[in-house]
mmCIF file of C-alpha atoms in Angstrom:
data_model
loop_
_atom_site.group_PDB
_atom_site.id
_atom_site.type_symbol
_atom_site.label_atom_id
_atom_site.label_comp_id
_atom_site.label_asym_id
_atom_site.label_seq_id
_atom_site.Cartn_x
_atom_site.Cartn_y
_atom_site.Cartn_z
ATOM 1 C CA MET A 1 0.000 0.000 0.000
ATOM 2 C CA SER A 2 1.365 3.394 -0.902
ATOM 3 C CA ARG A 3 2.337 6.030 1.615
ATOM 4 C CA THR A 4 -0.401 8.367 0.350
ATOM 5 C CA ILE A 5 -3.119 5.754 0.830
ATOM 6 C CA GLY A 6 -1.879 4.992 4.353
ATOM 7 C CA ILE A 7 -1.919 8.686 5.330
ATOM 8 C CA ARG A 8 -5.377 9.151 3.771
ATOM 9 C CA LEU A 9 -6.633 6.171 5.765
ATOM 10 C CA ILE A 10 -5.271 7.595 9.036
ATOM 11 C CA GLU A 11 -6.822 10.983 8.358
ATOM 12 C CA SER A 12 -10.245 9.565 7.462
ATOM 13 C CA GLU A 13 -13.193 10.224 9.768
ATOM 14 C CA TRP A 14 -13.560 6.473 10.264
ATOM 15 C CA PHE A 15 -9.960 6.048 11.458
ATOM 16 C CA ARG A 16 -10.099 9.196 13.574
ATOM 17 C CA ARG A 17 -13.161 7.844 15.394
ATOM 18 C CA MET A 18 -11.469 4.447 15.811
ATOM 19 C CA GLN A 19 -8.327 6.146 17.166
ATOM 20 C CA LEU A 20 -10.301 8.172 19.709
ATOM 21 C CA ARG A 21 -12.296 5.121 20.801
ATOM 22 C CA CYS A 22 -9.043 3.197 21.258
ATOM 23 C CA MET A 23 -7.363 6.062 23.150
ATOM 24 C CA THR A 24 -10.370 6.396 25.453
ATOM 25 C CA ARG A 25 -10.453 2.687 26.270
ATOM 26 C CA LEU A 26 -6.676 2.536 26.692
ATOM 27 C CA PHE A 27 -6.724 5.483 29.085
ATOM 28 C CA ALA A 28 -9.688 4.043 31.024
ATOM 29 C CA LYS A 29 -7.888 0.735 31.525
ATOM 30 C CA ALA A 30 -4.703 2.474 32.632
ATOM 31 C CA VAL A 31 -6.478 4.583 35.257
ATOM 32 C CA GLY A 32 -8.970 1.898 36.330
ATOM 33 C CA ALA A 33 -12.075 3.856 35.363
ATOM 34 C CA GLN A 34 -15.179 3.248 33.277
ATOM 35 C CA ALA A 35 -14.761 4.731 29.795
ATOM 36 C CA PRO A 36 -17.461 7.181 28.739
ATOM 37 C CA GLY A 37 -19.892 6.087 26.051
ATOM 38 C CA LEU A 38 -18.887 7.356 22.634
ATOM 39 C CA SER A 39 -21.692 5.849 20.541
ATOM 40 C CA ASN A 40 -23.338 8.066 17.950
ATOM 41 C CA MET A 41 -20.671 10.765 18.282
ATOM 42 C CA ASP A 42 -18.666 12.235 15.466
ATOM 43 C CA ALA A 43 -14.901 12.515 15.895
ATOM 44 C CA ASP A 44 -15.079 16.051 17.310
ATOM 45 C CA GLY A 45 -17.602 14.911 19.921
ATOM 46 C CA MET A 46 -15.385 11.958 20.785
ATOM 47 C CA LEU A 47 -12.369 14.247 21.171
ATOM 48 C CA HIS A 48 -14.350 16.477 23.534
ATOM 49 C CA ALA A 49 -15.519 13.440 25.561
ATOM 50 C CA PHE A 50 -11.950 12.100 25.722
ATOM 51 C CA THR A 51 -10.663 15.480 26.876
ATOM 52 C CA SER A 52 -13.307 15.802 29.607
ATOM 53 C CA PHE A 53 -12.679 12.231 30.762
ATOM 54 C CA THR A 54 -8.902 12.682 30.973
ATOM 55 C CA VAL A 55 -9.259 16.017 32.802
ATOM 56 C CA GLN A 56 -11.518 14.397 35.403
ATOM 57 C CA GLU A 57 -9.398 11.286 35.903
ATOM 58 C CA THR A 58 -6.001 12.998 36.001
ATOM 59 C CA ALA A 59 -7.373 15.382 38.649
ATOM 60 C CA ARG A 60 -8.625 12.392 40.674
ATOM 61 C CA LEU A 61 -5.216 10.700 40.514
ATOM 62 C CA ALA A 62 -2.968 13.756 40.907
ATOM 63 C CA GLY A 63 -0.238 13.311 43.500
ATOM 64 C CA THR A 64 -1.158 9.737 44.462
ATOM 65 C CA GLU A 65 0.736 6.467 44.277
ATOM 66 C CA ALA A 66 -2.166 5.106 42.230
ATOM 67 C CA GLY A 67 -1.605 8.002 39.832
ATOM 68 C CA ASP A 68 2.077 7.115 39.443
ATOM 69 C CA ALA A 69 1.186 3.495 38.699
ATOM 70 C CA ALA A 70 -1.557 4.530 36.261
ATOM 71 C CA ARG A 71 0.840 6.864 34.455
ATOM 72 C CA ALA A 72 3.369 4.044 34.021
ATOM 73 C CA ASP A 73 0.595 1.745 32.793
ATOM 74 C CA LEU A 74 -0.594 4.421 30.355
ATOM 75 C CA ARG A 75 2.905 4.662 28.895
ATOM 76 C CA ARG A 76 3.152 0.874 28.561
ATOM 77 C CA ARG A 77 -0.247 0.571 26.899
ATOM 78 C CA ALA A 78 0.496 3.448 24.500
ATOM 79 C CA TYR A 79 3.844 1.857 23.633
ATOM 80 C CA ASN A 80 2.135 -1.436 22.768
ATOM 81 C CA LEU A 81 -0.439 0.401 20.669
ATOM 82 C CA GLY A 82 2.316 2.257 18.811
ATOM 83 C CA ARG A 83 4.153 -0.983 18.037
ATOM 84 C CA ARG A 84 0.969 -2.571 16.697
ATOM 85 C CA LEU A 85 0.126 0.451 14.556
ATOM 86 C CA ALA A 86 3.623 0.693 13.084
ATOM 87 C CA ALA A 87 3.500 -2.986 12.114
ATOM 88 C CA MET A 88 0.110 -2.824 10.372
ATOM 89 C CA PRO A 89 0.437 -3.201 6.589
ATOM 90 C CA PRO A 90 -1.319 0.091 5.729
ATOM 91 C CA PHE A 91 1.167 1.997 7.896
ATOM 92 C CA SER A 92 4.372 -0.032 7.778
ATOM 93 C CA GLY A 93 5.576 1.806 4.652
ATOM 94 C CA ILE A 94 5.008 5.274 6.073
ATOM 95 C CA ASP A 95 7.864 7.308 7.510
ATOM 96 C CA ARG A 96 7.637 6.891 11.292
ATOM 97 C CA PHE A 97 7.490 10.626 11.998
ATOM 98 C CA GLU A 98 4.815 11.126 9.316
ATOM 99 C CA LEU A 99 2.761 8.407 10.992
ATOM 100 C CA VAL A 100 3.055 10.109 14.388
ATOM 101 C CA GLN A 101 2.212 13.502 12.846
ATOM 102 C CA ALA A 102 -0.930 12.094 11.195
ATOM 103 C CA LEU A 103 -2.087 10.509 14.453
ATOM 104 C CA TYR A 104 -1.569 13.805 16.271
ATOM 105 C CA ARG A 105 -3.427 15.770 13.590
ATOM 106 C CA ASN A 106 -6.400 13.507 14.370
ATOM 107 C CA ILE A 107 -6.470 14.878 17.911
ATOM 108 C CA ASP A 108 -5.895 18.473 16.779
ATOM 109 C CA ILE A 109 -2.227 18.752 17.679
ATOM 110 C CA THR A 110 0.317 20.005 15.148
ATOM 111 C CA LEU A 111 3.640 18.241 15.568
ATOM 112 C CA GLU A 112 6.826 19.564 13.941
ATOM 113 C CA GLY A 113 10.421 18.380 14.144
ATOM 114 C CA ALA A 114 11.951 14.926 13.990
ATOM 115 C CA LEU A 115 11.878 11.639 15.866
ATOM 116 C CA PRO A 116 14.329 11.080 17.383
ATOM 117 C CA GLY A 117 15.099 14.739 17.909
ATOM 118 C CA GLN A 118 13.487 18.001 18.891
ATOM 119 C CA ILE A 119 9.730 18.362 18.473
ATOM 120 C CA THR A 120 7.238 21.175 18.866
ATOM 121 C CA MET A 121 3.552 20.674 19.588
ATOM 122 C CA CYS A 122 1.564 23.756 18.697
ATOM 123 C CA PRO A 123 -1.315 24.288 18.626
ATOM 124 C CA CYS A 124 -2.552 21.637 21.055
ATOM 125 C CA SER A 125 -6.285 21.041 21.448
ATOM 126 C CA PHE A 126 -5.825 19.944 25.066
ATOM 127 C CA SER A 127 -3.894 22.989 26.284
ATOM 128 C CA THR A 128 -6.963 25.089 27.088
ATOM 129 C CA TYR A 129 -8.477 22.289 29.194
ATOM 130 C CA TYR A 130 -5.506 20.642 30.896
ATOM 131 C CA ALA A 131 -3.901 21.789 34.114
ATOM 132 C CA PRO A 132 -0.111 21.403 34.131
ATOM 133 C CA SER A 133 -0.487 18.202 36.183
ATOM 134 C CA ALA A 134 -2.871 16.690 33.591
ATOM 135 C CA CYS A 135 -0.467 17.599 30.805
ATOM 136 C CA LEU A 136 2.400 15.969 32.692
ATOM 137 C CA PHE A 137 0.314 12.842 33.303
ATOM 138 C CA MET A 138 -0.757 12.580 29.653
ATOM 139 C CA SER A 139 2.802 13.002 28.400
ATOM 140 C CA ALA A 140 3.177 9.328 29.363
ATOM 141 C CA PHE A 141 0.852 8.577 26.447
ATOM 142 C CA ASP A 142 2.952 10.772 24.139
ATOM 143 C CA GLU A 143 6.169 9.069 25.126
ATOM 144 C CA GLY A 144 4.648 5.609 24.846
ATOM 145 C CA ILE A 145 3.068 6.036 21.428
ATOM 146 C CA MET A 146 6.196 7.680 19.998
ATOM 147 C CA ALA A 147 8.486 5.008 21.454
ATOM 148 C CA GLY A 148 6.229 2.282 20.121
ATOM 149 C CA ILE A 149 6.207 3.698 16.609
ATOM 150 C CA VAL A 150 9.754 5.034 16.317
ATOM 151 C CA GLY A 151 11.641 2.767 18.695
ATOM 152 C CA GLU A 152 12.193 2.811 22.434
ATOM 153 C CA GLY A 153 13.170 6.194 23.768
ATOM 154 C CA ALA A 154 12.457 8.931 26.285
ATOM 155 C CA LEU A 155 10.481 12.137 25.780
ATOM 156 C CA THR A 156 11.579 15.148 27.819
ATOM 157 C CA PHE A 157 9.608 18.403 27.697
ATOM 158 C CA SER A 158 11.473 21.669 28.114
ATOM 159 C CA CYS A 159 8.326 23.824 28.081
ATOM 160 C CA ARG A 160 4.572 23.370 27.905
ATOM 161 C CA ILE A 161 1.642 25.509 26.821
ATOM 162 C CA THR A 162 -0.135 24.593 30.078
ATOM 163 C CA GLU A 163 2.710 26.269 31.973
ATOM 164 C CA GLY A 164 2.523 29.493 29.949
ATOM 165 C CA ALA A 165 4.794 28.740 26.981
ATOM 166 C CA PRO A 166 3.552 29.585 23.472
ATOM 167 C CA CYS A 167 4.220 25.983 22.342
ATOM 168 C CA CYS A 168 5.229 22.693 23.877
ATOM 169 C CA THR A 169 8.797 21.754 23.068
ATOM 170 C CA ALA A 170 10.369 18.427 23.805
ATOM 171 C CA ALA A 171 13.203 16.124 22.856
ATOM 172 C CA PHE A 172 12.720 12.476 21.998
ATOM 173 C CA GLU A 173 15.965 10.660 22.607
ATOM 174 C CA GLN A 174 16.737 7.086 21.640
ATOM 175 C CA GLU A 175 19.494 5.308 23.533
ATOM 176 C CA GLY A 176 21.595 8.409 23.978
ATOM 177 C CA ILE A 177 21.149 9.621 20.381
ATOM 178 C CA LEU A 178 19.447 12.967 19.928
ATOM 179 C CA LEU A 179 19.439 14.340 16.419
#
């Protein structure tokens, strides 16, 4: 399957809805909560429901040992999802960073840069809803999905919109190599 067809598939309404359903369930399992119903919603409605759900649950878990464990589980689950996505035939021929960018466009985040390397996230649909602690918690998902798609690595943010910066900037480093 060509790169163009794979990107078109990712950016379709059908895939966007599937992605948001999967993200919602993944997050719910990681935090030990009941996922909200997403039936009969379009992708924008699902994104809003996901945002509200993650705001509520990250606030509930903030500063707790259960929150630390849930954050680690979220990273692990996102990593496994990323590995599965990268291996799927429609996406296996797509540049890894292009794949990540397309997935982030589906949740209204513009991602620029390189993986591994420096990245910028701006605008971010979550930044007007998330407290800094929610953003920090959810960065476990970012790190996991990127590591699963690109290859194991660590994501370190140097600034975040939720802390007053104009854009989120981060570095994704693989085994000591930062491009």
